[in-house]
Amino acid sequence: MRPVSIVRFEQAYLAALLLGVLNILLSWDMLSAAYSADPNAAVLGTGFLIGSLAVSYGISLLLWFLTARKASSIAKWFLVVLFAFGVLSLLYSLAMGSWEGGMTGLFGVVGLLLQAVAVYFLFQPDARAWFATDDIAEGTFE
């Protein structure tokens, strides 16, 4: 049985991912226009952009699965590091004045806050005890 903190992590993390997908869908025209405006990216085509997003979300879902379902401490720390990069990216965008406001920016900040909640739950006492039983090497990929 998974501890309550892991269930809460899962809810917050998946909500953040869903919000990210919604954000991409709502800002698709702006995103693809910016992508097409870059000559280096335009050569690769929109299919590359879609593929990149699919791989990115695939990795996020794999990390969720390994963390929330397989008690992988390694996956947990990957999530923490990626979250830290997200925070640093937001701070850099704010410092450089390149942060985009509006609905897209709001969704991004709310998604980051949901990720912060998710990471918080990974370090609760019941979650720490659960990760102590990390059995990733024993049968995860069998």
CSV table of C-alpha atoms in Angstrom, one decimal:
chain,number,residue,atom,x,y,z
A,1,MET,CA,0.0,0.0,0.0
A,2,ARG,CA,1.3,3.4,-1.0
A,3,PRO,CA,1.5,6.1,1.7
A,4,VAL,CA,-0.7,9.1,1.6
A,5,SER,CA,2.2,11.4,0.8
A,6,ILE,CA,3.0,9.4,-2.3
A,7,VAL,CA,-0.7,9.6,-3.4
A,8,ARG,CA,-0.7,13.3,-2.9
A,9,PHE,CA,2.6,13.6,-4.8
A,10,GLU,CA,1.0,11.7,-7.7
A,11,GLN,CA,-2.0,13.9,-7.7
A,12,ALA,CA,0.0,17.2,-7.7
A,13,TYR,CA,2.5,15.9,-10.2
A,14,LEU,CA,0.0,14.6,-12.7
A,15,ALA,CA,-2.1,17.8,-12.3
A,16,ALA,CA,1.1,19.8,-13.2
A,17,LEU,CA,1.7,17.7,-16.3
A,18,LEU,CA,-2.0,18.0,-17.4
A,19,LEU,CA,-1.8,21.8,-16.9
A,20,GLY,CA,1.4,21.8,-19.0
A,21,VAL,CA,-0.3,19.9,-21.9
A,22,LEU,CA,-3.3,22.4,-21.6
A,23,ASN,CA,-0.9,25.3,-21.7
A,24,ILE,CA,0.8,23.9,-24.9
A,25,LEU,CA,-2.6,23.4,-26.6
A,26,LEU,CA,-3.8,26.9,-25.7
A,27,SER,CA,-0.5,28.5,-26.9
A,28,TRP,CA,0.2,26.3,-29.8
A,29,ASP,CA,-0.1,29.0,-32.5
A,30,MET,CA,2.4,31.2,-30.6
A,31,LEU,CA,4.7,28.3,-29.9
A,32,SER,CA,4.8,27.1,-33.5
A,33,ALA,CA,5.2,30.6,-34.8
A,34,ALA,CA,8.2,31.2,-32.5
A,35,TYR,CA,9.6,27.8,-33.5
A,36,SER,CA,9.2,28.5,-37.3
A,37,ALA,CA,10.7,32.0,-36.9
A,38,ASP,CA,14.0,30.4,-35.9
A,39,PRO,CA,15.8,29.3,-39.1
A,40,ASN,CA,17.7,26.5,-37.4
A,41,ALA,CA,14.5,25.1,-35.8
A,42,ALA,CA,12.4,25.7,-38.9
A,43,VAL,CA,14.6,23.3,-40.9
A,44,LEU,CA,13.6,20.5,-38.6
A,45,GLY,CA,9.9,21.1,-39.1
A,46,THR,CA,6.9,21.1,-36.8
A,47,GLY,CA,7.1,17.3,-36.5
A,48,PHE,CA,10.4,17.7,-34.6
A,49,LEU,CA,8.7,20.1,-32.2
A,50,ILE,CA,5.8,17.7,-31.6
A,51,GLY,CA,8.3,14.8,-31.2
A,52,SER,CA,10.3,16.7,-28.7
A,53,LEU,CA,7.3,17.5,-26.6
A,54,ALA,CA,6.1,13.9,-26.8
A,55,VAL,CA,9.6,12.6,-25.6
A,56,SER,CA,9.6,15.3,-22.9
A,57,TYR,CA,6.2,14.2,-21.5
A,58,GLY,CA,7.2,10.6,-21.9
A,59,ILE,CA,10.2,11.1,-19.7
A,60,SER,CA,8.0,12.9,-17.2
A,61,LEU,CA,5.5,10.1,-17.1
A,62,LEU,CA,8.3,7.5,-16.7
A,63,LEU,CA,9.7,9.5,-13.8
A,64,TRP,CA,6.2,9.7,-12.3
A,65,PHE,CA,5.8,5.9,-12.7
A,66,LEU,CA,9.1,5.0,-11.2
A,67,THR,CA,8.6,7.4,-8.3
A,68,ALA,CA,5.0,6.9,-7.4
A,69,ARG,CA,4.6,3.3,-8.3
A,70,LYS,CA,8.1,1.7,-7.9
A,71,ALA,CA,9.5,3.7,-5.0
A,72,SER,CA,12.6,4.7,-7.0
A,73,SER,CA,14.8,7.0,-5.0
A,74,ILE,CA,16.8,7.7,-8.2
A,75,ALA,CA,13.7,8.8,-10.1
A,76,LYS,CA,12.7,11.0,-7.1
A,77,TRP,CA,16.0,12.8,-7.2
A,78,PHE,CA,15.8,13.3,-11.0
A,79,LEU,CA,12.4,14.9,-10.4
A,80,VAL,CA,13.8,17.2,-7.7
A,81,VAL,CA,16.7,18.2,-10.0
A,82,LEU,CA,14.3,18.9,-12.9
A,83,PHE,CA,12.1,20.9,-10.6
A,84,ALA,CA,15.1,23.0,-9.4
A,85,PHE,CA,16.0,23.7,-13.1
A,86,GLY,CA,12.4,24.8,-13.6
A,87,VAL,CA,12.6,27.3,-10.7
A,88,LEU,CA,16.0,28.6,-12.0
A,89,SER,CA,14.6,29.0,-15.4
A,90,LEU,CA,11.7,31.0,-14.1
A,91,LEU,CA,14.0,33.2,-12.0
A,92,TYR,CA,16.3,33.7,-15.0
A,93,SER,CA,13.3,34.7,-17.3
A,94,LEU,CA,12.1,37.2,-14.6
A,95,ALA,CA,15.6,38.7,-14.3
A,96,MET,CA,16.1,39.0,-18.0
A,97,GLY,CA,12.6,40.4,-18.5
A,98,SER,CA,11.7,37.7,-21.0
A,99,TRP,CA,8.9,36.1,-18.9
A,100,GLU,CA,5.7,36.0,-20.9
A,101,GLY,CA,2.7,37.0,-18.8
A,102,GLY,CA,-0.9,36.3,-19.7
A,103,MET,CA,-2.6,33.0,-19.4
A,104,THR,CA,0.5,31.1,-20.6
A,105,GLY,CA,2.7,32.6,-17.9
A,106,LEU,CA,0.0,32.1,-15.3
A,107,PHE,CA,-0.4,28.4,-16.2
A,108,GLY,CA,3.4,28.0,-16.1
A,109,VAL,CA,3.7,29.5,-12.6
A,110,VAL,CA,0.7,27.4,-11.3
A,111,GLY,CA,2.3,24.3,-12.8
A,112,LEU,CA,5.6,25.1,-11.1
A,113,LEU,CA,3.7,25.6,-7.8
A,114,LEU,CA,2.0,22.2,-8.3
A,115,GLN,CA,5.4,20.7,-8.8
A,116,ALA,CA,6.6,22.3,-5.6
A,117,VAL,CA,3.7,20.7,-3.8
A,118,ALA,CA,4.6,17.4,-5.4
A,119,VAL,CA,8.2,17.6,-4.4
A,120,TYR,CA,7.2,18.6,-0.8
A,121,PHE,CA,5.2,15.4,-0.5
A,122,LEU,CA,8.3,13.3,-1.6
A,123,PHE,CA,10.1,14.3,1.6
A,124,GLN,CA,7.3,13.6,4.2
A,125,PRO,CA,8.1,11.0,6.8
A,126,ASP,CA,5.8,8.3,5.3
A,127,ALA,CA,7.3,8.9,1.8
A,128,ARG,CA,10.8,8.7,3.2
A,129,ALA,CA,10.0,5.4,4.8
A,130,TRP,CA,8.5,4.1,1.6
A,131,PHE,CA,11.5,5.1,-0.5
A,132,ALA,CA,13.7,3.2,2.0
A,133,THR,CA,12.2,0.1,0.5
A,134,ASP,CA,13.4,1.1,-3.0
A,135,ASP,CA,13.3,-2.1,-5.1
A,136,ILE,CA,14.0,-0.6,-8.5
A,137,ALA,CA,16.7,-3.1,-9.2
A,138,GLU,CA,14.5,-6.0,-8.3
A,139,GLY,CA,12.0,-6.6,-11.0
A,140,THR,CA,11.0,-3.2,-12.3
A,141,PHE,CA,11.8,-4.1,-15.9
A,142,GLU,CA,11.0,-7.8,-15.8
